[in-house]
Amino acid sequence: MKTFNDKRLFSRLAALALLPACFAVFSCKEDIDESNLYTFKGETIEDFLANRSDQFSNFNYILQRVGLDKRLSGYGTFTCFAPINEAVTAYVDSLYNDMSHEDLPHNGMTGPGLEGLTDSLCNDIAKFHIVDFKEYMAVDMSKNTTITTMLGRDLSTTTDTISGNTRVNTDAQIINLDNELENGVLHIIDHVITRSNNLVAGEMTKHPEQFSIFYNALELTGLVDSLGETKKNATYNVKNPFFYAPTECMLGYTIFVETNDVLKQNKINSIDDLVAFANNAYKDCAKPGTGWYDYARNHGIQVSTGNDYENPWNCLNMFVRYHIVKYRIPYDRLVYTGLNEASKEVGFYEYNETMLPFTLLKVYARTTTSDRMVNHWEMNSSLNENDSLEVDKISIHRVLSDGLTILLNNDYQQPLNGYIHRINGMLVYDEMVPSGLLNERLRFDDTALLPEMMNNSFRSAQDEYIRSLNGGIIGNDGANLGGDYIQFAEDYFDYLRIYNGDNTRFMYLPNCTNASWSNYQADELMAKGAYDFSMRLPPVPDGMYEIRMGYTANGNRGMVQMFLGHTPNVLQMKALDIPLDMRRVPSRTNLTSEANIATGWTPWTDETDKGVQTDKNMHNLGWMRGPLYYSVGRGGTIARSNEQDLRRIIARQQLEQGEYWLRFKTALPDNTNTQFHLDYIEIVPASIYNNPMYLEDMY
């Protein structure tokens, strides 16, 4: 196996030196022929294909039709999944012989064979087999991995633990791995990677043996029509040449589904049986005095057990809605692992808002390789038994519900606008969810508050991917912000309101694992300028809560005044406390500094009780250290030990299950270069932060 790492690095630096002057500042959106930027001594990906025409002439023909052969002849960092000739022939024949679409016979082909492919089909096939920003080696695909292609759609890889064989999507097996070439890596596959152009509900109809009962429920409730959007009907414009700025916004859905077999195991053999199950599960959820669905009970909603299935408060409708999340979640992003987490004591978790109004479901994994579970419930998951780091998991951390296992998708295609995840049991918003499962410290990465981040594959994206969208250039706008940033138009997000137009620039750096920054889940979302905006908080059950804001303090930050309200209307929001000075950083050596006195921060590792008493002192002042959970970059200082990592308690009040918006307004309006940093939000019930027996854990 050849390796060209040093040669590649030298060649790429040489190539960058030859770029036109405009590229030194920002990305010119011109098509550049990069094939002659420097001379290769070994094979490029295109050389590899052309030199083996007996194996790859068919695939190369498709590449040539859309000009990608030239792209794969030149500078770049590519991964190519190359199907052999027999695989391409079989796939093209299947397209031509497909008469299932009356309005598009033969899938639009003009005739049989390669020559009958339209340019559009060639474009889709070619780009679905190429990654243009990174080399994915076999080791990178050994776990269930999501890979974004040039087509803008994702591939999923799975590796059989027994045979070691790696598959791409459901049909293509890699038969020859890791051919390292001058401009990337090539994997030989035995089948064209097929893609589904069905929407999430439509894909279910292709597999009636698995999904017919659940699909019947989608039809009865009218929710099939609610799952049909693929992108927002708007375009976006940001006038900043230094960052990538998306001009369109994709939409998507994730459905957690009980298959027919799982339903039958629960004595549900027909849609009528499912209706009866849903009626029994939800009929009392909003009952005055005893109902556990706080939002419905508080608003006097009448839950129906009748046949008015399209009524959003019909039990079957409610049952189905709790299975649907309004953004796309591939399997390997159900939880985030392998970033900068420093401690795995508490596992990995994400909270997702469902289409059942103001409800959450939790996805959990104990380790990086263990199953993903829905609504796993561990008693007192956010508490320590002792005044130390030693946690007695047996006595107070009993597992009260294992939750439902999410099964890998290995026998149906990923739909065009989302994901279908099969689960091995019945998913219900029952009394256990608000009173038990969610009775813990709820931590949300800032990007989890904005569904568009997931729908458009931005959340925790790799720097190289964003750079490829921005023409491959690392720009700089003169304010320590590089070209790996994404900047968003002010109306890009549904759950974010910007009140002063261009004075608030909203931007995101997706993956800081190799940086010297300390961020939960290794990413950073910030606003810059004389900012004034609000974000919608995730919903929680009724109760008394602390709302905390996690951030990193530094001299580039400004001062912020915060407000809270039930709507984004600024006239209906209430100011919270005095402005927060985010520039103020505690000292590790001068414990009498202004910042140390104000926050109570001390280096806890120097204290015999591991910081327990100073934790209490800080909490009384409205502050907390960063958690033990993550570190500065990958493998750096733990956030709890980093003086810049702070949590500010911004509210302590009764919340009702429903809508809340948190507004952030600069207290330094004349300083247009200040940065506002929101890393994560914690919403913590009183049973955790004010528990009479146990301390909140340090994670």
XYZ file of C-alpha atoms in Angstrom:
699
model
C 0.000 0.000 0.000
C 1.430 3.378 -1.038
C 1.481 6.388 1.234
C 2.051 9.901 -0.031
C 1.398 11.999 3.038
C 4.586 14.093 2.909
C 4.392 14.461 -0.838
C 0.744 15.447 -0.633
C 1.442 18.082 1.996
C 4.267 19.624 -0.041
C 2.240 19.528 -3.235
C -0.806 21.078 -1.635
C 1.202 23.890 -0.096
C 2.771 24.496 -3.478
C -0.638 24.484 -5.076
C -1.982 27.005 -2.589
C 0.952 29.280 -3.316
C -0.081 29.302 -6.973
C -3.687 30.256 -6.308
C -4.863 33.567 -7.748
C -4.585 36.580 -5.458
C -8.323 36.716 -4.850
C -8.119 33.339 -3.106
C -5.764 34.716 -0.482
C -8.637 36.747 0.907
C -11.847 34.975 0.043
C -13.336 32.343 -2.188
C -14.010 33.391 -5.764
C -16.992 31.361 -6.927
C -15.446 30.492 -10.281
C -14.841 27.029 -11.720
C -11.081 26.653 -11.751
C -9.288 23.912 -13.651
C -6.944 22.734 -10.919
C -5.494 19.815 -12.861
C -2.300 21.668 -13.780
C -1.581 23.311 -10.448
C 1.225 20.859 -9.866
C 2.568 17.632 -11.310
C 1.688 14.263 -9.824
C 4.256 11.486 -9.814
C 1.812 8.769 -8.772
C -1.739 7.976 -9.797
C -4.644 10.288 -9.172
C -8.115 8.842 -8.659
C -8.922 9.473 -12.323
C -5.649 7.802 -13.374
C -6.568 4.770 -11.283
C -9.953 4.462 -13.006
C -8.686 5.157 -16.516
C -5.772 2.742 -16.176
C -8.199 -0.050 -15.277
C -10.872 0.423 -17.909
C -11.721 -3.269 -17.816
C -13.068 -2.645 -14.306
C -14.205 0.989 -14.254
C -14.936 2.240 -17.787
C -18.667 2.427 -17.095
C -18.266 4.499 -13.939
C -15.656 6.679 -15.637
C -18.078 7.290 -18.518
C -20.573 8.698 -15.997
C -17.867 10.887 -14.441
C -16.856 12.180 -17.879
C -20.443 13.055 -18.771
C -20.509 15.618 -15.937
C -16.849 16.675 -16.016
C -15.885 15.096 -12.717
C -13.087 13.134 -14.359
C -11.169 16.429 -14.600
C -11.890 17.199 -10.965
C -10.541 13.797 -9.911
C -7.423 14.354 -12.011
C -6.336 17.401 -10.050
C -5.681 18.831 -6.662
C -8.022 17.915 -3.850
C -8.727 15.521 -1.000
C -11.282 12.998 -2.204
C -12.870 9.725 -1.230
C -14.230 7.795 -4.184
C -16.454 4.721 -3.988
C -15.938 3.170 -7.424
C -18.431 0.518 -8.611
C -17.130 -2.130 -10.984
C -18.440 -2.334 -14.565
C -20.853 -5.191 -13.886
C -22.417 -3.252 -11.019
C -22.963 -0.151 -13.161
C -24.499 -2.209 -15.976
C -26.916 -3.933 -13.607
C -27.917 -0.637 -12.000
C -28.499 1.179 -15.289
C -30.586 -1.752 -16.550
C -32.684 -1.611 -13.366
C -33.340 2.087 -13.911
C -34.465 1.548 -17.502
C -36.655 -1.436 -16.643
C -38.380 0.433 -13.789
C -41.913 1.370 -14.865
C -43.285 2.007 -11.381
C -43.441 5.788 -11.878
C -46.172 6.572 -14.368
C -45.106 10.191 -14.717
C -41.447 9.287 -15.245
C -41.135 5.951 -17.094
C -37.643 4.425 -17.217
C -36.659 7.002 -14.533
C -36.390 9.542 -17.335
C -33.819 7.566 -19.346
C -33.974 8.173 -23.109
C -32.969 4.616 -23.977
C -31.258 1.501 -22.607
C -27.615 1.408 -21.613
C -25.205 4.084 -20.463
C -26.011 6.387 -23.375
C -29.629 6.483 -22.244
C -28.745 8.146 -18.948
C -29.713 11.797 -18.699
C -27.154 14.371 -17.595
C -29.144 14.769 -14.381
C -28.926 11.049 -13.600
C -25.203 11.036 -14.364
C -24.705 13.992 -12.044
C -26.608 12.348 -9.192
C -24.885 8.970 -9.586
C -21.395 10.456 -9.862
C -21.667 12.895 -6.960
C -23.279 10.307 -4.676
C -20.072 8.251 -4.931
C -17.596 11.052 -4.169
C -16.586 12.970 -1.051
C -14.637 16.102 -1.948
C -13.214 17.240 1.376
C -11.775 14.254 3.241
C -10.212 10.827 2.898
C -12.374 8.225 4.631
C -10.227 5.180 5.307
C -11.551 1.779 6.338
C -10.888 2.515 10.003
C -13.070 5.636 9.746
C -15.966 3.504 8.513
C -15.625 0.681 11.013
C -18.509 2.065 13.070
C -21.816 3.273 11.763
C -20.564 6.418 10.057
C -22.456 9.138 8.231
C -20.599 10.585 5.243
C -21.766 13.667 3.352
C -21.204 13.353 -0.409
C -20.768 15.912 -3.182
C -24.473 15.480 -3.901
C -25.218 16.955 -0.473
C -26.816 13.714 0.661
C -25.470 11.343 3.267
C -24.140 7.818 3.049
C -24.129 5.418 5.989
C -21.482 2.756 6.483
C -21.717 -0.384 8.579
C -19.108 -3.039 9.250
C -20.088 -6.611 10.055
C -18.423 -7.577 13.324
C -18.001 -11.201 12.242
C -16.942 -10.996 8.591
C -15.363 -7.561 8.799
C -17.097 -6.586 5.552
C -18.041 -2.921 5.191
C -21.227 -1.880 3.425
C -22.181 1.534 2.125
C -25.903 2.184 2.527
C -27.838 -1.056 2.188
C -26.551 -2.525 -1.046
C -22.898 -1.749 -1.825
C -20.156 -3.855 -0.250
C -16.570 -2.655 -0.331
C -14.547 -5.419 -1.974
C -11.208 -3.603 -2.046
C -10.352 -1.045 0.632
C -7.977 1.874 1.044
C -6.368 2.414 -2.355
C -4.322 5.461 -1.391
C -3.716 7.788 -4.317
C -2.164 11.209 -4.843
C -5.386 13.133 -4.314
C -7.341 10.851 -2.047
C -8.461 7.309 -1.402
C -10.549 4.953 -3.531
C -12.665 2.007 -2.397
C -13.931 -0.545 -4.909
C -17.578 -1.551 -4.434
C -19.674 -4.354 -5.918
C -22.891 -2.371 -6.390
C -23.840 1.173 -7.322
C -24.795 3.020 -4.150
C -28.511 3.536 -4.541
C -30.411 6.424 -3.048
C -34.067 6.765 -2.233
C -35.993 9.704 -3.632
C -38.948 8.806 -1.424
C -39.915 10.997 1.483
C -39.833 9.447 4.954
C -43.454 8.269 4.834
C -43.133 7.120 1.236
C -40.125 4.974 2.059
C -42.265 3.074 4.570
C -44.657 2.037 1.797
C -41.763 0.232 0.101
C -41.438 -2.056 3.134
C -44.981 -3.051 4.159
C -43.707 -6.164 5.906
C -42.087 -3.870 8.479
C -44.064 -0.655 8.555
C -47.617 -1.211 7.301
C -49.355 -0.762 10.673
C -47.419 2.353 11.649
C -47.891 3.772 8.146
C -51.636 3.188 8.451
C -51.507 5.306 11.594
C -49.672 8.068 9.716
C -52.377 7.995 7.044
C -55.303 7.991 9.470
C -53.895 10.938 11.407
C -53.104 12.937 8.278
C -49.482 13.209 9.353
C -48.205 11.821 6.033
C -48.866 15.243 4.535
C -46.997 16.935 7.393
C -43.800 15.043 6.528
C -43.539 16.161 2.926
C -41.325 19.235 3.095
C -37.725 19.077 1.893
C -36.607 22.704 2.178
C -37.837 26.123 3.179
C -39.415 28.228 0.495
C -36.846 30.993 0.853
C -33.331 31.969 -0.137
C -30.829 33.661 2.123
C -28.132 36.217 1.533
C -25.173 37.159 3.704
C -22.700 39.720 2.403
C -19.509 38.349 3.911
C -16.877 36.804 1.638
C -14.847 35.328 4.477
C -17.249 32.633 5.698
C -19.494 30.046 4.143
C -23.055 31.394 4.066
C -25.847 28.942 3.179
C -28.358 30.296 0.669
C -30.986 27.609 1.200
C -32.292 25.704 4.185
C -33.202 22.028 4.041
C -35.906 20.513 6.219
C -36.234 16.978 7.497
C -37.741 14.498 9.915
C -36.737 11.535 12.030
C -39.288 8.862 12.898
C -38.797 6.272 15.621
C -40.931 3.338 14.507
C -42.199 0.097 16.022
C -42.110 -2.486 13.239
C -44.978 -4.897 12.668
C -43.050 -7.589 14.526
C -42.551 -5.372 17.578
C -46.206 -4.382 17.546
C -47.265 -8.022 17.350
C -45.049 -8.812 20.323
C -47.219 -6.286 22.170
C -50.449 -7.919 20.921
C -51.011 -5.260 18.274
C -51.883 -7.015 15.021
C -53.823 -4.312 13.202
C -54.434 -0.584 13.107
C -57.507 -1.117 15.280
C -55.322 -2.724 17.929
C -52.920 0.232 17.741
C -55.820 2.665 18.174
C -56.885 0.775 21.300
C -53.336 0.818 22.653
C -52.988 4.572 22.041
C -56.348 5.286 23.668
C -55.327 3.396 26.776
C -51.933 5.113 26.890
C -53.097 8.723 26.476
C -56.751 8.971 27.547
C -55.935 10.228 31.055
C -52.772 12.231 30.297
C -54.538 15.631 30.528
C -57.019 14.728 33.243
C -57.479 17.577 35.767
C -55.467 16.981 38.913
C -53.865 13.678 37.914
C -52.787 14.077 34.270
C -49.041 14.014 33.671
C -48.987 15.881 30.338
C -48.687 19.301 31.935
C -49.164 21.414 28.812
C -52.413 19.692 27.844
C -53.728 19.643 31.412
C -52.834 23.313 32.057
C -54.683 24.379 28.915
C -57.786 22.294 29.597
C -57.336 20.280 26.420
C -59.870 17.539 25.820
C -58.116 14.347 24.731
C -60.194 12.301 22.278
C -60.509 8.531 22.096
C -62.861 8.735 19.107
C -62.280 8.260 15.398
C -61.376 11.920 14.768
C -57.824 10.792 14.107
C -56.690 14.030 12.430
C -57.488 15.922 15.623
C -54.037 16.679 17.118
C -55.429 15.771 20.552
C -56.761 12.412 19.432
C -54.901 9.626 21.263
C -53.652 7.933 18.089
C -52.484 11.276 16.735
C -50.642 12.001 19.983
C -49.083 8.536 19.961
C -47.698 9.054 16.450
C -46.520 12.608 17.053
C -44.350 11.515 19.980
C -42.455 9.328 17.511
C -41.483 12.191 15.192
C -38.687 14.737 15.523
C -38.647 17.627 13.060
C -35.042 17.301 12.003
C -32.848 14.658 10.411
C -30.785 12.509 12.788
C -28.554 9.787 11.324
C -27.688 6.918 13.639
C -24.168 8.077 14.462
C -25.447 11.526 15.464
C -28.186 10.353 17.788
C -25.589 11.111 20.459
C -22.214 12.794 20.036
C -19.118 10.788 20.939
C -15.424 10.975 20.154
C -15.308 14.750 20.352
C -13.751 16.337 23.432
C -15.566 14.527 26.220
C -13.149 14.013 29.098
C -15.288 11.735 31.243
C -17.588 8.946 30.173
C -18.967 8.337 33.660
C -22.414 9.577 32.696
C -22.519 8.242 29.148
C -23.716 10.257 26.159
C -27.131 11.808 25.745
C -29.283 14.119 23.649
C -32.773 15.484 24.233
C -34.992 15.880 21.174
C -38.245 17.813 20.935
C -41.009 15.816 19.268
C -44.071 16.822 17.262
C -46.230 16.166 20.326
C -46.314 19.771 21.552
C -43.589 20.687 24.053
C -42.413 17.139 24.775
C -38.916 15.683 24.814
C -37.520 12.230 24.272
C -34.022 11.273 25.353
C -31.461 9.268 23.401
C -28.708 7.691 25.487
C -25.622 5.531 25.005
C -23.533 4.173 27.854
C -20.324 4.001 25.761
C -19.196 5.011 22.291
C -19.944 1.521 20.960
C -23.043 0.550 22.931
C -26.595 0.612 21.606
C -28.449 3.892 21.346
C -31.466 3.839 23.623
C -34.648 5.918 23.657
C -35.878 7.060 27.088
C -33.387 5.130 29.187
C -34.154 6.116 32.783
C -31.507 5.995 35.477
C -32.535 7.087 38.945
C -30.797 10.216 40.296
C -28.602 10.375 37.218
C -27.329 13.889 38.060
C -26.547 13.335 41.747
C -23.591 12.182 43.812
C -24.133 10.141 46.955
C -20.998 11.398 48.688
C -19.366 14.822 49.021
C -16.665 13.732 46.590
C -16.157 12.439 43.091
C -16.852 8.886 44.194
C -20.287 7.878 42.934
C -22.082 4.899 44.439
C -24.018 3.896 41.343
C -25.595 0.858 42.982
C -27.438 2.576 45.785
C -28.790 5.714 44.098
C -28.183 5.202 40.384
C -30.467 2.254 39.762
C -31.694 1.759 36.200
C -35.467 1.981 36.378
C -36.036 1.529 32.649
C -33.568 0.299 30.067
C -35.473 2.201 27.428
C -35.894 1.090 23.829
C -33.025 -0.015 21.630
C -32.622 1.820 18.330
C -31.755 -0.713 15.653
C -29.248 -0.074 12.896
C -30.693 0.675 9.473
C -29.306 -2.047 7.228
C -32.145 -3.186 5.002
C -33.922 -0.077 3.698
C -32.799 3.156 2.087
C -32.390 6.513 3.784
C -35.338 8.649 2.668
C -34.789 11.910 0.832
C -35.856 14.120 3.733
C -34.979 12.230 6.867
C -34.362 9.007 8.732
C -36.418 6.063 9.946
C -35.107 4.402 13.101
C -36.659 1.128 14.201
C -37.134 0.597 17.939
C -37.681 -2.646 19.815
C -40.589 -1.612 22.050
C -43.495 0.757 22.524
C -42.626 4.449 22.733
C -45.102 6.463 24.812
C -45.080 9.825 26.591
C -46.285 8.233 29.808
C -46.098 9.441 33.389
C -42.570 8.123 33.764
C -41.162 10.597 31.224
C -41.912 13.965 32.912
C -41.788 12.763 36.521
C -38.785 10.458 36.266
C -36.773 10.432 33.065
C -36.619 14.234 32.702
C -36.164 14.846 36.418
C -32.452 15.380 35.919
C -30.008 18.053 34.833
C -30.947 18.765 31.219
C -27.989 20.045 29.219
C -28.454 21.233 25.645
C -25.647 22.194 23.307
C -26.464 25.565 21.743
C -26.902 23.966 18.321
C -29.529 21.599 19.747
C -31.784 24.643 20.123
C -31.802 25.187 16.334
C -33.196 22.297 14.230
C -31.776 23.809 11.035
C -28.268 23.004 12.263
C -29.051 19.293 12.071
C -31.203 19.450 8.966
C -28.381 21.008 6.972
C -25.575 18.781 8.343
C -23.843 21.726 10.017
C -23.954 20.572 13.619
C -20.519 19.224 14.536
C -19.545 19.104 10.867
C -15.880 18.703 10.111
C -13.868 21.827 9.401
C -12.785 20.408 6.052
C -16.393 20.017 4.957
C -17.277 23.626 5.703
C -14.058 24.748 4.027
C -15.007 22.778 0.924
C -18.352 24.571 0.813
C -16.442 27.845 0.990
C -14.157 27.055 -1.934
C -11.485 25.385 0.176
C -10.147 28.680 1.463
C -9.216 29.617 5.021
C -10.165 33.285 5.176
C -9.990 35.825 7.973
C -12.123 38.880 8.549
C -9.603 40.592 10.813
C -11.258 39.534 14.063
C -9.682 36.153 14.820
C -12.410 34.374 12.888
C -11.295 31.994 10.154
C -12.850 30.649 6.990
C -14.137 27.494 8.654
C -16.998 29.544 10.095
C -20.539 29.490 8.813
C -22.411 32.782 8.918
C -26.195 32.743 8.812
C -28.756 35.157 7.475
C -30.872 36.758 10.166
C -34.017 34.829 9.154
C -32.374 31.417 8.693
C -33.616 29.906 11.968
C -37.204 29.478 13.155
C -36.212 29.493 16.826
C -33.938 32.528 16.710
C -34.970 36.176 16.374
C -32.529 38.961 15.520
C -33.886 42.385 16.412
C -31.360 44.743 14.848
C -30.522 43.319 11.420
C -26.897 43.519 10.311
C -25.773 44.713 13.731
C -26.006 41.074 14.867
C -23.848 38.643 12.948
C -24.623 35.041 13.864
C -21.954 32.456 13.131
C -20.777 28.938 13.928
C -17.450 27.132 14.064
C -18.393 23.475 13.885
C -15.495 21.382 15.176
C -12.878 22.670 17.580
C -11.474 19.324 18.726
C -7.947 20.317 17.732
C -8.231 23.910 18.922
C -7.251 25.376 22.255
C -10.851 26.344 22.934
C -13.044 24.860 25.587
C -16.504 24.105 24.241
C -19.121 21.500 25.080
C -19.324 19.058 22.152
C -16.324 20.806 20.596
C -18.194 23.459 18.640
C -18.824 27.164 19.042
C -21.860 29.288 18.258
C -21.500 33.016 18.678
C -22.937 36.404 17.815
C -20.748 39.343 16.943
C -21.425 43.069 16.896
C -23.934 45.225 18.744
C -26.072 42.128 19.104
C -29.691 41.822 20.154
C -31.402 38.483 19.624
C -33.418 35.779 21.341
C -33.497 31.982 21.224
C -36.333 29.631 22.055
C -35.597 27.354 24.994
C -36.364 23.635 24.877
C -39.565 22.681 26.731
C -39.537 21.034 30.144
C -42.273 19.635 32.434
C -43.813 21.910 35.059
C -41.517 22.611 37.982
C -39.027 24.864 39.743
C -35.798 25.131 37.733
C -32.452 26.830 37.465
C -31.611 28.068 33.991
C -27.855 28.190 33.484
C -25.749 29.487 30.662
C -22.386 27.869 29.928
C -19.747 30.024 28.225
C -16.031 30.712 28.082
C -14.918 34.102 29.329
C -12.242 36.106 27.526
C -11.327 39.679 26.694
C -13.086 39.599 23.332
C -16.470 39.016 24.931
C -18.735 41.870 25.878
C -21.396 42.463 28.489
C -24.870 41.073 28.011
C -28.276 41.771 29.502
C -30.652 38.816 29.471
C -34.451 38.696 29.366
C -36.981 35.854 29.575
C -40.494 35.636 28.184
C -43.138 33.319 26.739
C -42.797 34.834 23.260
C -40.032 36.517 21.247
C -41.885 39.821 21.638
C -39.406 42.044 23.488
C -42.235 44.000 25.105
C -43.357 40.844 26.910
C -39.964 39.855 28.279
C -38.630 40.422 31.787
C -35.036 41.408 32.516
C -32.963 38.849 34.434
C -30.469 40.147 36.990
C -27.779 42.706 36.114
C -25.698 42.517 32.910
C -23.167 39.691 32.750
C -19.591 40.768 32.000
C -18.267 37.929 29.856
C -14.805 39.530 29.643
C -14.036 38.858 33.300
C -11.768 35.831 33.770
C -10.883 34.455 37.226
C -7.222 34.086 38.124
C -5.558 30.813 39.088
C -3.001 32.582 41.270
C -4.630 35.792 42.512
C -7.699 34.506 44.325
C -8.507 38.006 45.538
C -8.979 39.373 42.031
C -12.276 41.046 41.193
C -13.357 38.111 39.029
C -12.490 35.534 41.693
C -14.358 37.413 44.401
C -17.392 37.913 42.157
C -17.614 34.286 41.032
C -15.973 32.454 43.942
C -13.805 30.506 41.488
C -10.795 28.623 42.881
C -8.551 25.860 41.497
C -10.457 22.923 42.981
C -7.610 20.429 42.483
C -5.722 22.221 45.253
C -8.506 21.590 47.753
C -8.705 18.526 49.976
C -12.455 18.077 49.425
C -12.022 18.334 45.622
C -13.842 21.639 45.544
C -17.108 20.591 47.179
C -17.277 23.536 49.597
C -16.165 26.103 47.016
C -18.768 24.649 44.640
C -21.378 25.539 47.244
C -19.893 29.011 47.688
C -19.946 29.636 43.950
C -23.502 28.387 43.636
C -24.624 30.776 46.370
C -23.118 33.608 44.317
C -24.935 32.439 41.186
C -21.991 30.728 39.509
C -20.611 27.258 38.804
C -17.377 25.899 37.416
C -17.403 24.171 34.072
C -18.272 20.452 34.204
C -15.950 17.468 34.375
C -17.626 16.171 31.217
C -15.472 17.802 28.516
C -12.039 19.327 27.993
C -10.223 22.095 26.171
C -9.938 20.645 22.688
C -9.313 16.922 22.567
C -7.370 15.739 25.600
C -6.679 19.178 27.099
C -7.555 20.737 30.440
C -10.878 19.574 31.868
C -13.485 22.330 31.779
C -13.921 22.157 35.555
C -10.260 23.099 35.926
C -10.280 25.817 33.275
C -10.839 29.261 34.781
C -12.437 30.513 31.554
C -15.166 27.856 31.683
C -18.045 29.237 33.704
C -21.713 28.574 34.243
C -23.880 31.534 35.163
C -27.213 30.887 36.871
C -29.404 33.326 34.995
C -32.798 32.427 36.474
C -34.303 30.367 39.253
C -38.061 30.172 38.848
C -41.152 28.107 38.196
C -41.504 27.008 34.577
C -44.562 25.553 32.925
C -44.414 23.097 30.049
C -44.645 25.415 27.067
C -42.810 28.127 25.182
C -40.018 30.320 26.595
C -37.617 32.657 24.817
C -34.301 33.928 26.178
C -33.107 37.292 24.872
C -29.471 38.420 24.809
C -28.778 42.132 24.300
C -25.350 43.752 24.408
C -24.756 46.188 27.248
C -21.975 47.799 25.176
C -23.851 48.945 22.045
C -21.043 51.244 20.897
C -18.596 48.333 20.668
C -19.453 46.579 17.399
C -16.619 44.034 17.687
C -17.712 42.242 20.843
C -18.353 38.512 20.738
C -21.248 36.868 22.506
C -20.671 33.203 23.304
C -23.386 30.764 24.333
C -21.936 27.251 24.589
C -24.802 25.347 26.214
C -27.936 25.768 28.278
C -28.724 23.783 31.429
C -32.280 23.580 32.762
C -32.052 21.917 36.167
C -34.950 20.901 38.429
C -34.890 21.801 42.110
C -34.716 18.100 42.974
C -31.168 18.195 41.594
C -29.740 21.614 42.505
C -31.499 21.733 45.896
C -31.594 18.061 46.851
C -31.704 17.627 50.652
C -29.634 14.418 50.619
C -27.250 14.428 47.659
C -25.058 16.880 45.802
C -25.352 17.543 42.098
C -22.546 15.664 40.405
C -19.603 17.464 38.823
C -20.137 16.132 35.313
